[in-house]
PDB file of C-alpha atoms in Angstrom:
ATOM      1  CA  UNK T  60     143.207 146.343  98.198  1.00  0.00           C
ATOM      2  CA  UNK T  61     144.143 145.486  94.684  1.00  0.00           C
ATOM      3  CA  UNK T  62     141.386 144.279  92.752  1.00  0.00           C
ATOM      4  CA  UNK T  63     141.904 142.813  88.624  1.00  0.00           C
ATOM      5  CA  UNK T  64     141.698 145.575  85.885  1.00  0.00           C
ATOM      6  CA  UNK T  65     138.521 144.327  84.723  1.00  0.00           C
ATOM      7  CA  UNK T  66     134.621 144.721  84.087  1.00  0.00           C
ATOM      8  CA  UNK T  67     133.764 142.382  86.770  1.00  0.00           C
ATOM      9  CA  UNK T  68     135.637 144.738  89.105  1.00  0.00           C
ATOM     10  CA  UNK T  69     132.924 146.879  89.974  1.00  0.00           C
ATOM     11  CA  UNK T  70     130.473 143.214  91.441  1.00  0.00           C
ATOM     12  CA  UNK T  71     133.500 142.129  93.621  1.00  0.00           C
ATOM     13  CA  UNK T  72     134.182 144.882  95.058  1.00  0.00           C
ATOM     14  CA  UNK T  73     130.581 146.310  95.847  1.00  0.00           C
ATOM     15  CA  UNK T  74     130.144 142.840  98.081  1.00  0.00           C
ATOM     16  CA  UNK T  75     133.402 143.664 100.051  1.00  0.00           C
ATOM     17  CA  UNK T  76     131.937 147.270 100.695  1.00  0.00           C
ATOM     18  CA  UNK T  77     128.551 146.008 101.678  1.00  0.00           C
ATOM     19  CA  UNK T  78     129.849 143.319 103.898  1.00  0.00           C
ATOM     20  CA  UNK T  79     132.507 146.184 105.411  1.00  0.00           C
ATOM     21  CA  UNK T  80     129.216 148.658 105.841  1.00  0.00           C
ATOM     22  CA  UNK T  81     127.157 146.259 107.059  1.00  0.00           C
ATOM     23  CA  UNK T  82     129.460 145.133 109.775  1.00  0.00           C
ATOM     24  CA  UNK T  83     129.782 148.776 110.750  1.00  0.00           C
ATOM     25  CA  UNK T  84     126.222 149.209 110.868  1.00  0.00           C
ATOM     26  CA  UNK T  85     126.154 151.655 108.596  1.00  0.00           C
ATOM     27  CA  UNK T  86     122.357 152.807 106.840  1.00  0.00           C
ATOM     28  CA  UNK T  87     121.149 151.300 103.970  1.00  0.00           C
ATOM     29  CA  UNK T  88     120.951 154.318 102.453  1.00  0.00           C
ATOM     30  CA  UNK T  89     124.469 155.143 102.766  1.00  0.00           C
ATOM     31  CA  UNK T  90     125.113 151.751 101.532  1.00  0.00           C
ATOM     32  CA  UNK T  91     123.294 151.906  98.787  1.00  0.00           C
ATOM     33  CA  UNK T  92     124.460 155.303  97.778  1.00  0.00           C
ATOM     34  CA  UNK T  93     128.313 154.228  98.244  1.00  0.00           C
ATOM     35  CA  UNK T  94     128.065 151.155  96.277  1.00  0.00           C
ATOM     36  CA  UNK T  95     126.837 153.628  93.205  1.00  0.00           C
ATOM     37  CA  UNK T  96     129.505 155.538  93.981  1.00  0.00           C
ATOM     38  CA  UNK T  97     132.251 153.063  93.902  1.00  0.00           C
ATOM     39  CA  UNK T  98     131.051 151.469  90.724  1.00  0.00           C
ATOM     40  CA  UNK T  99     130.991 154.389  89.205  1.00  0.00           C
ATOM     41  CA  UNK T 100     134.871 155.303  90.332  1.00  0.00           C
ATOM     42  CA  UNK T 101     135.818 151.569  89.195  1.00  0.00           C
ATOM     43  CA  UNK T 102     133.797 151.489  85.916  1.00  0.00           C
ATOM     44  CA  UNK T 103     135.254 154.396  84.821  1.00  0.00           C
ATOM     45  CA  UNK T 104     138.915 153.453  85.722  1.00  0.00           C
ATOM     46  CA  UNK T 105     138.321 150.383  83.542  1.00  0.00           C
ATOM     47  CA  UNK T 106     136.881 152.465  81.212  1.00  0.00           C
ATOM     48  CA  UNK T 107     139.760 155.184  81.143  1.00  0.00           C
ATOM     49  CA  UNK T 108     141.994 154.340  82.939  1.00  0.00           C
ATOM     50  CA  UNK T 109     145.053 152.254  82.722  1.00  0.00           C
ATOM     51  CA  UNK T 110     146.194 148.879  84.851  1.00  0.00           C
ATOM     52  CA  UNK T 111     149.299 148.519  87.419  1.00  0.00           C
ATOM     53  CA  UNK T 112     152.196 146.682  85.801  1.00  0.00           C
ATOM     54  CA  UNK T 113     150.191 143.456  87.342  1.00  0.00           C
ATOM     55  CA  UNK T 114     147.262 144.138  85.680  1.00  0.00           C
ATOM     56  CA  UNK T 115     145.339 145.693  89.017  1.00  0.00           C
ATOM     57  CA  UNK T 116     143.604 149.107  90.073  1.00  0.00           C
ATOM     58  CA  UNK T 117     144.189 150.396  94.089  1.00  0.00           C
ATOM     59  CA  UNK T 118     140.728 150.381  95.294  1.00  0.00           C
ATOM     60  CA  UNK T 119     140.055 151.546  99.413  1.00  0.00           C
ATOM     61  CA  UNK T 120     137.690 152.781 102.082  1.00  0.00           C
ATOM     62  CA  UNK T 121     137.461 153.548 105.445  1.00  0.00           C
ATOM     63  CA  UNK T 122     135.447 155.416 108.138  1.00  0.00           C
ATOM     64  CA  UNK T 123     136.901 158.252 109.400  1.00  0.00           C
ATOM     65  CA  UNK T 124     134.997 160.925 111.535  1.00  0.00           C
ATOM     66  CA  UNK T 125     131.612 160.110 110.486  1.00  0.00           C
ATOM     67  CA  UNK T 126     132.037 159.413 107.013  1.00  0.00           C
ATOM     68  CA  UNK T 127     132.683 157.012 104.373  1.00  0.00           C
ATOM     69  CA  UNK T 128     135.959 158.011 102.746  1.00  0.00           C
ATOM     70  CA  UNK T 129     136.152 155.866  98.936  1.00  0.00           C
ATOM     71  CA  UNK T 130     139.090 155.740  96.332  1.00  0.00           C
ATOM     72  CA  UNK T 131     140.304 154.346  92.819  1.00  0.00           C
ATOM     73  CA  UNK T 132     143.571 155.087  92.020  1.00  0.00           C
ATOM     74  CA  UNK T 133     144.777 153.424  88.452  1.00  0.00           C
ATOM     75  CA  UNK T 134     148.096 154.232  86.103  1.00  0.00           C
ATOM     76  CA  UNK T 135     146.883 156.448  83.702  1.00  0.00           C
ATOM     77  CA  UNK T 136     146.806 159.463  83.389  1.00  0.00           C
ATOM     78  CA  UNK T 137     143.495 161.657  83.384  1.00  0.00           C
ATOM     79  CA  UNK T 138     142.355 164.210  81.521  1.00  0.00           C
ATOM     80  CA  UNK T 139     138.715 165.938  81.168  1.00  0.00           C
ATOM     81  CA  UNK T 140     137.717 164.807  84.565  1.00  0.00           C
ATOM     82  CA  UNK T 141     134.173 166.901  84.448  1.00  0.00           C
ATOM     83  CA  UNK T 142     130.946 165.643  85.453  1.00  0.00           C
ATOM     84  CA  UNK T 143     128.878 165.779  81.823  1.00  0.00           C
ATOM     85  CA  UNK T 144     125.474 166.827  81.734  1.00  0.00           C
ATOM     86  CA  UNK T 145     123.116 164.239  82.226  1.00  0.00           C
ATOM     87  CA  UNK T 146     121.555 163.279  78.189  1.00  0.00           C
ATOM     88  CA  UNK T 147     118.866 160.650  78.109  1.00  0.00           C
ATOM     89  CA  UNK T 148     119.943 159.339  75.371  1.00  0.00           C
ATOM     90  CA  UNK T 149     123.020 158.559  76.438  1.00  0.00           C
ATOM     91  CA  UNK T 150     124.332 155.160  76.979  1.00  0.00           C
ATOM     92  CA  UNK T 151     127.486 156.161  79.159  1.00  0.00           C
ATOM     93  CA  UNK T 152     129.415 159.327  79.917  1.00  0.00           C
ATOM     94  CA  UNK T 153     127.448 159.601  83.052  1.00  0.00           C
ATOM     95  CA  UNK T 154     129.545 158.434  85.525  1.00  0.00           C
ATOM     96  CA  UNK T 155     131.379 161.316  87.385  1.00  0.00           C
ATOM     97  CA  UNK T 156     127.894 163.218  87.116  1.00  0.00           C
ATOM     98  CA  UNK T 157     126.262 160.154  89.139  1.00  0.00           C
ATOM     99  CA  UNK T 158     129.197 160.475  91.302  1.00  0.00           C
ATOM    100  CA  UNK T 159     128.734 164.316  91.623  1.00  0.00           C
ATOM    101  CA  UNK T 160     125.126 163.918  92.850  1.00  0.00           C
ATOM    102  CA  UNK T 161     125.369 161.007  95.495  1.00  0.00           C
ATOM    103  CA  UNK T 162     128.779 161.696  97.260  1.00  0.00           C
ATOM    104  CA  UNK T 163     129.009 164.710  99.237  1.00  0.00           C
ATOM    105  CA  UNK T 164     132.399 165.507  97.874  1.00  0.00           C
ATOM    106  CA  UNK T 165     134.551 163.978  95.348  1.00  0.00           C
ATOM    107  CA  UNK T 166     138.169 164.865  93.909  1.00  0.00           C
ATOM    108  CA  UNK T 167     140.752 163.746  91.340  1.00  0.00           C
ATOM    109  CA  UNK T 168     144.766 163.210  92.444  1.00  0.00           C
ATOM    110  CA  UNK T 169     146.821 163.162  89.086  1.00  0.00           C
ATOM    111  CA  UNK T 170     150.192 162.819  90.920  1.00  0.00           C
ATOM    112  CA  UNK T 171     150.741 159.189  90.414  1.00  0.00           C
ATOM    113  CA  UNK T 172     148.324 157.682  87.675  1.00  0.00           C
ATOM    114  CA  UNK T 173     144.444 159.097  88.394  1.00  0.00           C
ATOM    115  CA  UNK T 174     143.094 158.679  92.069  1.00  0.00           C
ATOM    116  CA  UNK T 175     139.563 159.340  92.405  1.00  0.00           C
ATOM    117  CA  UNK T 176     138.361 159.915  95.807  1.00  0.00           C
ATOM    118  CA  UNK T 177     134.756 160.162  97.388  1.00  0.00           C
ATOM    119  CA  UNK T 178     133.638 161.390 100.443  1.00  0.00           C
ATOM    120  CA  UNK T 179     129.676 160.193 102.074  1.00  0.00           C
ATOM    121  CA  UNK T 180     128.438 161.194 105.233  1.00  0.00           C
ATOM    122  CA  UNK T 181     127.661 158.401 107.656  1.00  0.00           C
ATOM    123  CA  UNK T 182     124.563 160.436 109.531  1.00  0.00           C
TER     124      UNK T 182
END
């Protein structure tokens, strides 16, 4: 789906995920865990990232095999895609480490602006 390049991104499209999970019966853990997840993807394609020509970011799941498959794909391009260390005094930075911990896999797709994908298991 194509969701506005904005900061209020992140709220519309955790209630489409939660209504999509919850429909699939999926554990409130997992659901929990992938809306973290996908905020994290969309926050920092806001962030970092740069908007379609219409002002948009690609953002899609599904359920494939047992597990939650997420992505972000935007227009820029990035670079230093490397989960930081985790500073408690930090106020941001965090988000592909956050990513790193909850999904079980995650990877980056340059070939075409910056596609983040994450991967949860359903079990």
């Amino acid at each position: 789906m194509r969701l506005p390049f904005e900061s209020s991104t992140p709220g519309i499209a955790r209630t489409k995920l939660a209504a999509f999970l919850t429909l699939n019966r999926t554990d409130l853990a997992v659901i929990d865990n992938a809306l973290i997840v996908l905020s994290e993807m969309i926050a920092n394609a806001v962030a970092h990232g740069t908007p379609d020509q219409d002002g948009t970011m690609e953002i899609g799941w599904s359920i494939e095999d047992g597990h939650l498959l997420l992505s972000v794909r935007d227009s820029g391009h990035g670079v230093d895609m490397v989960p930081r260390p985790f500073d408690e005094d930090s106020l941001g930075g965090r988000g592909l480490s956050i990513i790193s911990r909850v999904a079980d896999s995650w990877s980056v797709d340059l070939s075409g602006g910056t596609c983040v994908r994450a991967e949860l298991t359903l079990a």
